[in-house]
């Protein structure tokens, strides 16, 4: 790690001169959250919020309480809120190492925390997967469940806080927007996100009316993402953690159901996805490919059903590279498909099954992280939204487990070793910790 105090001074001139409410500088940093960089073994971004501008925001990082390394801080305001967001990216870290950090600003109370970098070589680990959280009692209980389960990271597939309740449609005008919701949400997730990186993707609710051409400016003001995805799409990225290659996509670019941002990247996202999956498959340390985005490829829930635009563009790419698991949200429920190839289930995978994921891709809907659960599953008939926005009925032979309940998914991953195959065991837990599903994907 080479960042020096000279670097801090060089990067410190960007603190915007915004209105500072009385007492803002005395308030402690709030909404602290962590995001891995493109190299999760060596880079971490620490982000937080203050109620207004503050003097000399600073992060110090080190292996022990002596800390030692100052990191440049970038600060930014955001539309229709006085809150200022601060981001500090730490580079040159050691893999598989626990670090302490300390956030301060002049006149304010300090905040401290810890994080751990991704390991240099494959090791067993756990990640959480979910979407559609919002600010509510169930969401808060899920943050507590996260801390009980202690995953190494969370893969969060959009519809984060619902600051714009119109969901990308813009219907209802400004009264559907309350950007202070972001701060409430960041405070809600902080007990987990200050020590466990939350790797987020956009949902339709991150398309905020008036917040930039795509609507993503509010999200990007608050999250510094790895930045190694599609050119012109900072909301896309990829990283490797142990033996899993993660790819975060922008489902809004391919959605037929909510077409506000449909096609804004042309074919660039498809080409990048194809290339990235090929690279990850060629990595001898990578066993599993996990792709996350918001809209459902396969879900029977009658509120949003399945998205034909996504299927048409990405399912052949998932098949080509043998993606093991696709994580979606959007439908506020839990649902898991049988492993799929070329649009059809290829093997029966009921609760408790152990399946070879080389045979097919499992599609997970993990949209039950807090928002009100959608009441109805569409078995045996649901629908897929086609390119004209029409709902085309279809038989739902792909569905294995359908639960209309709040839940989070946890994935326990074990690398292959000495002739034993790599495994990824999915356990879905209801809010109270009750198990509602389990399946084991095996490879090699
Ligand atoms: Fe949602
Ligand atoms: Fe959604």
Coordinates of C-alpha atoms and ligand atoms in Angstrom, one line a residue:
X1 CA 0.0 0.0 0.0
X2 CA 1.7 3.2 -1.1
X3 CA -0.9 5.9 -0.4
X4 CA 0.7 8.7 1.5
X5 CA -0.4 11.9 3.2
X6 CA 0.8 13.7 0.1
X7 CA -1.8 11.6 -1.8
X8 CA -4.4 12.6 0.7
X9 CA -3.8 16.3 0.1
X10 CA -3.8 15.8 -3.6
X11 CA -7.2 14.2 -3.5
X12 CA -8.7 16.4 -0.8
X13 CA -9.7 19.4 -2.9
X14 CA -13.0 17.9 -4.2
X15 CA -15.1 18.3 -1.1
X16 CA -18.0 20.3 -2.4
X17 CA -19.1 23.6 -0.8
X18 CA -22.6 22.7 0.2
X19 CA -24.9 24.0 2.8
X20 CA -23.9 22.6 6.1
X21 CA -26.6 22.3 8.7
X22 CA -25.8 23.3 12.3
X23 CA -23.9 20.6 14.1
X24 CA -23.2 18.6 10.9
X25 CA -19.5 18.6 11.5
X26 CA -20.0 17.3 15.0
X27 CA -22.1 14.4 13.7
X28 CA -20.4 11.0 13.3
X29 CA -19.9 9.5 9.9
X30 CA -23.1 7.4 9.1
X31 CA -24.1 4.8 6.6
X32 CA -20.6 3.3 6.4
X33 CA -20.4 0.6 3.6
X34 CA -17.8 -1.4 1.9
X35 CA -17.4 -2.4 -1.8
X36 CA -14.6 -4.5 -3.3
X37 CA -12.6 -3.1 -6.2
X38 CA -12.1 -5.1 -9.4
X39 CA -9.3 -7.0 -7.7
X40 CA -11.1 -8.1 -4.5
X41 CA -7.8 -9.4 -3.1
X42 CA -6.1 -6.0 -3.1
X43 CA -8.7 -3.2 -3.4
X44 CA -11.5 -2.0 -1.1
X45 CA -13.6 1.2 -1.2
X46 CA -14.9 2.5 2.1
X47 CA -17.9 4.9 1.8
X48 CA -19.9 6.9 4.3
X49 CA -22.2 9.9 4.6
X50 CA -22.3 13.1 6.7
X51 CA -25.3 15.5 7.0
X52 CA -23.4 18.2 5.2
X53 CA -19.9 19.1 4.1
X54 CA -17.1 18.5 6.6
X55 CA -13.5 19.6 6.9
X56 CA -10.7 17.1 6.3
X57 CA -12.6 13.9 5.9
X58 CA -10.0 11.2 6.3
X59 CA -9.6 7.4 6.4
X60 CA -6.7 5.6 7.9
X61 CA -6.2 1.9 7.3
X62 CA -3.8 -0.6 8.8
X63 CA -3.5 -4.1 10.1
X64 CA -3.6 -3.1 13.8
X65 CA -4.9 -0.3 15.9
X66 CA -1.8 1.8 15.0
X67 CA -3.3 1.9 11.5
X68 CA -0.8 4.0 9.5
X69 CA -1.9 4.6 5.9
X70 CA -4.0 7.5 4.9
X71 CA -6.2 7.1 1.9
X72 CA -7.5 10.0 -0.4
X73 CA -11.2 10.8 0.1
X74 CA -13.5 11.9 -2.7
X75 CA -16.7 13.6 -1.6
X76 CA -19.9 14.4 -3.5
X77 CA -23.3 15.8 -2.9
X78 CA -26.4 14.3 -4.5
X79 CA -29.7 15.7 -5.9
X80 CA -32.3 17.1 -3.5
X81 CA -30.4 16.1 -0.3
X82 CA -27.9 18.0 1.9
X83 CA -26.1 14.8 2.7
X84 CA -22.5 14.5 1.5
X85 CA -21.1 11.1 0.5
X86 CA -17.4 10.2 1.0
X87 CA -15.5 7.5 -0.8
X88 CA -12.0 6.2 -0.1
X89 CA -10.5 3.5 -2.3
X90 CA -7.6 1.6 -0.7
X91 CA -5.2 -0.1 -3.1
X92 CA -2.3 -2.4 -2.8
X93 CA -3.7 -4.5 0.1
X94 CA -2.5 -8.0 1.0
X95 CA -4.9 -10.9 0.0
X96 CA -6.8 -12.8 2.6
X97 CA -5.9 -10.2 5.3
X98 CA -8.0 -8.4 7.9
X99 CA -7.6 -4.7 8.1
X100 CA -8.9 -2.0 10.5
X101 CA -10.1 1.4 9.3
X102 CA -10.8 4.7 11.0
X103 CA -12.9 7.4 9.6
X104 CA -12.6 11.0 10.9
X105 CA -13.3 14.6 10.0
X106 CA -12.4 17.8 11.8
X107 CA -14.6 18.3 14.8
X108 CA -16.5 15.0 14.3
X109 CA -16.7 11.7 16.2
X110 CA -14.7 8.9 14.7
X111 CA -16.0 5.6 13.3
X112 CA -13.9 2.5 13.2
X113 CA -14.4 -0.9 11.5
X114 CA -12.7 -3.9 9.9
X115 CA -12.7 -5.7 6.6
X116 CA -11.0 -8.7 5.0
X117 CA -9.6 -8.9 1.5
X118 CA -10.4 -11.8 -0.8
X119 CA -8.0 -14.7 -0.5
X120 CA -5.1 -15.3 -2.9
X121 CA -6.0 -19.0 -3.5
X122 CA -9.4 -20.7 -3.4
X123 CA -10.8 -21.4 0.1
X124 CA -14.3 -22.3 1.4
X125 CA -16.5 -19.2 1.9
X126 CA -20.1 -18.0 2.1
X127 CA -21.9 -15.3 0.2
X128 CA -25.4 -13.9 0.6
X129 CA -27.7 -13.2 -2.4
X130 CA -30.9 -11.1 -2.4
X131 CA -32.7 -8.1 -3.8
X132 CA -35.6 -5.8 -3.2
X133 CA -34.9 -4.7 0.3
X134 CA -36.3 -1.2 1.0
X135 CA -36.5 0.4 4.5
X136 CA -38.8 -1.7 6.7
X137 CA -38.9 -4.1 9.6
X138 CA -38.2 -7.2 7.6
X139 CA -35.2 -5.6 5.9
X140 CA -33.8 -4.6 9.3
X141 CA -34.3 -8.2 10.5
X142 CA -32.5 -9.4 7.4
X143 CA -29.5 -7.2 8.3
X144 CA -29.5 -9.0 11.7
X145 CA -29.7 -12.3 9.9
X146 CA -26.7 -11.3 7.8
X147 CA -24.7 -10.7 10.9
X148 CA -25.7 -14.0 12.3
X149 CA -24.8 -15.9 9.2
X150 CA -21.6 -13.9 8.7
X151 CA -21.2 -14.2 4.9
X152 CA -17.9 -13.0 3.4
X153 CA -19.9 -10.7 1.0
X154 CA -23.4 -10.0 -0.2
X155 CA -24.4 -10.0 -3.9
X156 CA -27.4 -7.6 -4.0
X157 CA -29.5 -7.6 -7.2
X158 CA -31.1 -4.3 -7.3
X159 CA -34.2 -2.4 -5.9
X160 CA -32.1 -1.3 -3.0
X161 CA -34.0 1.4 -1.1
X162 CA -36.9 2.6 -3.3
X163 CA -36.1 6.3 -3.0
X164 CA -38.1 6.6 -6.3
X165 CA -41.1 4.4 -5.8
X166 CA -42.2 4.8 -9.5
X167 CA -39.8 2.0 -10.3
X168 CA -38.3 3.5 -13.5
X169 CA -41.7 4.5 -15.0
X170 CA -41.6 8.1 -13.7
X171 CA -45.3 7.8 -13.1
X172 CA -46.6 9.9 -10.3
X173 CA -44.0 12.7 -10.6
X174 CA -41.8 14.1 -7.9
X175 CA -44.2 13.0 -5.1
X176 CA -43.0 9.4 -5.7
X177 CA -39.4 10.5 -4.8
X178 CA -37.9 10.9 -1.3
X179 CA -34.1 10.9 -1.7
X180 CA -33.6 10.9 2.1
X181 CA -34.6 7.3 1.8
X182 CA -31.1 6.5 0.7
X183 CA -29.7 7.7 4.0
X184 CA -32.2 5.7 6.0
X185 CA -31.3 2.6 3.9
X186 CA -27.6 3.1 4.3
X187 CA -28.1 3.5 8.1
X188 CA -30.2 0.3 8.1
X189 CA -27.6 -1.8 6.3
X190 CA -24.6 -0.3 8.1
X191 CA -24.4 -3.0 10.9
X192 CA -23.6 -5.5 8.1
X193 CA -22.1 -3.3 5.3
X194 CA -19.5 -1.7 7.5
X195 CA -17.7 -5.0 7.8
X196 CA -19.1 -7.1 4.9
X197 CA -18.9 -5.8 1.3
X198 CA -22.3 -5.4 -0.3
X199 CA -21.8 -5.8 -4.1
X200 CA -24.9 -4.2 -5.6
X201 CA -26.5 -4.1 -9.0
X202 CA -29.2 -1.7 -10.4
X203 CA -32.9 -2.6 -10.4
X204 CA -35.7 -0.7 -12.0
X205 CA -36.0 1.4 -8.8
X206 CA -32.5 2.7 -9.3
X207 CA -33.7 4.5 -12.5
X208 CA -34.6 7.7 -10.7
X209 CA -36.5 10.3 -12.5
X210 CA -34.3 13.4 -13.0
X211 CA -31.2 11.7 -11.7
X212 CA -29.2 11.7 -15.0
X213 CA -30.1 10.4 -18.4
X214 CA -30.2 6.8 -17.1
X215 CA -31.4 7.7 -13.7
X216 CA -28.4 6.1 -12.0
X217 CA -26.7 9.2 -10.7
X218 CA -28.2 8.9 -7.2
X219 CA -27.0 5.3 -6.9
X220 CA -23.6 6.2 -8.2
X221 CA -23.2 9.1 -5.9
X222 CA -23.5 6.6 -3.0
X223 CA -21.6 3.6 -4.4
X224 CA -18.1 3.5 -5.9
X225 CA -18.2 0.3 -7.9
X226 CA -15.2 -1.7 -9.3
X227 CA -15.4 0.1 -12.7
X228 CA -14.2 -2.8 -14.9
X229 CA -17.4 -3.6 -16.7
X230 CA -19.0 -2.4 -20.0
X231 CA -17.6 0.9 -21.3
X232 CA -20.1 3.6 -20.4
X233 CA -21.9 1.4 -17.8
X234 CA -20.2 1.9 -14.4
X235 CA -23.1 -0.1 -12.9
X236 CA -21.6 -3.3 -14.5
X237 CA -18.5 -5.1 -13.2
X238 CA -17.0 -8.4 -12.4
X239 CA -14.7 -9.8 -9.7
X240 CA -13.4 -13.1 -8.5
X241 CA -13.6 -14.3 -4.9
X242 CA -12.0 -17.7 -4.1
X243 CA -13.2 -20.1 -6.8
X244 CA -16.3 -18.0 -7.9
X245 CA -16.4 -15.6 -10.8
X246 CA -19.1 -12.9 -10.1
X247 CA -20.6 -10.9 -13.0
X248 CA -22.9 -7.9 -12.2
X249 CA -25.1 -6.9 -15.1
X250 CA -27.5 -4.0 -15.9
X251 CA -30.8 -5.8 -16.5
X252 CA -32.5 -2.5 -17.4
X253 CA -30.5 -2.5 -20.6
X254 CA -32.2 -5.8 -21.7
X255 CA -35.7 -5.7 -20.0
X256 CA -38.8 -6.0 -22.2
X257 CA -41.0 -5.3 -19.3
X258 CA -39.7 -1.9 -18.2
X259 CA -38.1 -0.4 -21.2
X260 CA -36.9 3.0 -20.0
X261 CA -33.2 2.1 -20.4
X262 CA -33.7 -0.8 -22.9
X263 CA -30.9 -1.0 -25.5
X264 CA -28.9 2.0 -24.2
X265 CA -25.7 0.0 -24.5
X266 CA -26.5 -1.5 -27.9
X267 CA -24.9 -5.0 -28.0
X268 CA -21.9 -3.8 -25.9
X269 CA -23.1 -5.5 -22.7
X270 CA -23.8 -8.8 -24.5
X271 CA -20.3 -8.8 -26.0
X272 CA -18.7 -7.9 -22.7
X273 CA -20.7 -10.6 -20.9
X274 CA -19.6 -13.2 -23.4
X275 CA -15.9 -12.2 -23.2
X276 CA -15.9 -11.9 -19.4
X277 CA -17.5 -15.4 -18.9
X278 CA -14.9 -16.9 -21.3
X279 CA -12.1 -15.3 -19.4
X280 CA -13.5 -16.5 -16.1
X281 CA -14.0 -20.1 -17.4
X282 CA -10.3 -20.0 -18.5
X283 CA -9.2 -19.2 -15.0
X284 CA -7.9 -22.4 -13.4
X285 CA -8.9 -21.3 -10.0
X286 CA -12.5 -20.5 -10.9
X287 CA -15.1 -23.3 -10.5
X288 CA -18.4 -21.5 -10.5
X289 CA -19.8 -18.6 -12.5
X290 CA -22.5 -16.6 -10.8
X291 CA -24.3 -13.8 -12.7
X292 CA -26.5 -11.2 -10.9
X293 CA -29.0 -8.7 -12.2
X294 CA -32.4 -7.6 -11.3
X295 CA -35.0 -8.8 -13.8
X296 CA -36.1 -12.5 -13.8
X297 CA -35.1 -14.9 -16.5
X298 CA -37.4 -17.6 -15.0
X299 CA -40.0 -16.8 -12.4
X300 CA -43.6 -17.9 -12.1
X301 CA -44.7 -14.9 -9.9
X302 CA -47.6 -13.2 -11.6
X303 CA -46.6 -9.6 -10.7
X304 CA -43.6 -9.5 -13.0
X305 CA -43.3 -13.0 -14.4
X306 CA -40.3 -13.6 -16.6
X307 CA -38.5 -11.1 -18.9
X308 CA -38.3 -12.2 -22.6
X309 CA -35.8 -9.5 -23.5
X310 CA -33.3 -10.8 -21.0
X311 CA -33.9 -14.4 -22.1
X312 CA -33.4 -13.6 -25.8
X313 CA -30.1 -11.7 -25.3
X314 CA -28.4 -13.5 -22.4
X315 CA -29.7 -17.0 -22.0
X316 CA -27.7 -18.3 -25.0
X317 CA -24.6 -16.7 -23.5
X318 CA -25.2 -18.3 -20.1
X319 CA -25.6 -21.7 -21.8
X320 CA -22.5 -21.2 -23.9
X321 CA -20.3 -20.7 -20.9
X322 CA -22.1 -23.0 -18.5
X323 CA -23.1 -20.4 -15.9
X324 CA -23.9 -22.2 -12.7
X325 CA -26.2 -19.8 -11.0
X326 CA -28.1 -16.7 -12.1
X327 CA -29.4 -14.5 -9.2
X328 CA -32.4 -12.2 -9.9
X329 CA -34.9 -10.2 -7.7
X330 CA -37.7 -8.0 -9.0
X331 CA -40.5 -10.5 -8.1
X332 CA -40.8 -10.1 -4.3
X333 CA -40.6 -13.8 -3.5
X334 CA -38.3 -16.8 -3.4
X335 CA -38.1 -19.1 -6.3
X336 CA -35.6 -21.6 -7.7
X337 CA -35.6 -23.3 -11.1
X338 CA -34.5 -26.7 -12.1
X339 CA -31.1 -26.5 -14.0
X340 CA -31.9 -25.2 -17.5
X341 CA -30.4 -25.5 -20.9
X342 CA -31.8 -24.0 -24.2
X343 CA -35.0 -23.0 -22.4
X344 CA -35.9 -26.3 -20.9
X345 CA -35.3 -28.0 -17.5
X346 CA -32.6 -30.8 -17.9
X347 CA -32.6 -32.4 -14.5
X348 CA -35.0 -32.6 -11.6
X349 CA -33.7 -30.7 -8.6
X350 CA -36.2 -30.7 -5.7
X351 CA -35.5 -29.5 -2.2
X352 CA -32.3 -31.2 -0.9
X353 CA -31.1 -32.3 -4.3
X354 CA -27.4 -32.5 -5.3
X355 CA -27.0 -31.7 -9.0
X356 CA -24.1 -31.4 -11.4
X357 CA -24.3 -27.8 -12.5
X358 CA -22.4 -28.5 -15.7
X359 CA -25.7 -29.9 -17.0
X360 CA -27.7 -26.7 -16.6
X361 CA -28.0 -23.2 -15.1
X362 CA -30.0 -22.7 -11.9
X363 CA -32.1 -19.5 -12.0
X364 CA -32.8 -18.0 -8.5
X365 CA -35.3 -15.3 -7.7
X366 CA -34.2 -13.9 -4.3
X367 CA -36.5 -10.8 -4.3
X368 CA -37.8 -11.3 -0.7
X369 CA -35.3 -9.1 1.2
X370 CA -37.8 -6.8 2.7
X371 CA -40.4 -5.1 0.4
X372 CA -44.0 -6.5 0.7
X373 CA -44.1 -10.0 -0.6
X374 CA -46.0 -10.6 -3.8
X375 CA -48.9 -12.9 -3.0
X376 CA -49.2 -15.1 -6.0
X377 CA -47.1 -17.7 -7.8
X378 CA -48.2 -18.6 -11.4
X379 CA -48.0 -22.4 -11.3
X380 CA -48.7 -24.2 -13.6
X381 CA -49.1 -21.2 -16.0
X382 CA -47.3 -17.9 -15.9
X383 CA -46.1 -15.5 -18.6
X384 CA -43.1 -14.0 -20.2
X385 CA -43.0 -10.4 -21.4
X386 CA -42.1 -10.2 -25.1
X387 CA -40.2 -7.5 -26.9
X388 CA -43.5 -5.6 -27.5
X389 CA -44.3 -5.7 -23.8
X390 CA -47.0 -8.3 -24.2
X391 CA -47.5 -11.0 -21.6
X392 CA -47.2 -14.3 -23.4
X393 CA -48.6 -17.2 -21.3
X394 CA -46.3 -20.2 -20.8
X395 CA -46.2 -23.4 -18.8
X396 CA -44.0 -23.2 -15.8
X397 CA -42.3 -26.6 -15.9
X398 CA -39.0 -24.9 -15.0
X399 CA -40.0 -24.1 -11.4
X400 CA -38.7 -26.3 -8.6
X401 CA -39.3 -24.4 -5.3
X402 CA -41.8 -21.5 -5.0
X403 CA -42.1 -19.7 -1.7
X404 CA -44.0 -16.4 -1.3
X405 CA -42.1 -15.3 1.7
X406 CA -39.4 -12.9 2.9
X407 CA -36.0 -14.6 2.7
X408 CA -32.3 -14.4 2.0
X409 CA -30.2 -16.9 0.1
X410 CA -26.8 -18.0 1.5
X411 CA -24.3 -19.9 -0.7
X412 CA -21.6 -22.0 0.9
X413 CA -18.9 -22.7 -1.6
X414 CA -16.1 -25.2 -1.4
X415 CA -13.3 -25.4 -3.9
X416 CA -12.4 -28.7 -5.6
X417 CA -9.6 -30.7 -4.0
X418 CA -7.9 -34.1 -4.2
X419 CA -10.5 -35.5 -6.6
X420 CA -13.5 -34.1 -4.7
X421 CA -15.7 -31.8 -6.8
X422 CA -16.3 -28.2 -6.0
X423 CA -19.7 -27.6 -4.4
X424 CA -21.9 -24.6 -3.9
X425 CA -24.7 -25.3 -1.4
X426 CA -27.6 -22.9 -1.5
X427 CA -29.6 -22.4 1.7
X428 CA -32.6 -20.1 1.7
X429 CA -33.6 -18.7 5.1
X430 CA -36.9 -17.0 6.1
X431 CA -36.6 -13.9 8.2
X432 CA -36.6 -15.9 11.5
X433 CA -33.9 -18.2 10.2
X434 CA -36.1 -21.1 9.2
X435 CA -34.8 -23.0 6.2
X436 CA -37.1 -22.8 3.2
X437 CA -34.9 -24.4 0.6
X438 CA -31.6 -26.1 0.0
X439 CA -29.9 -27.4 -3.1
X440 CA -26.2 -28.3 -3.7
X441 CA -24.6 -27.5 -7.1
X442 CA -21.6 -29.6 -7.8
X443 CA -18.9 -29.2 -10.5
X444 CA -15.9 -31.2 -11.4
Ligands
LIG1 FE1 -38.7 -4.6 -6.2
LIG2 FE1 -37.9 -4.4 -9.4

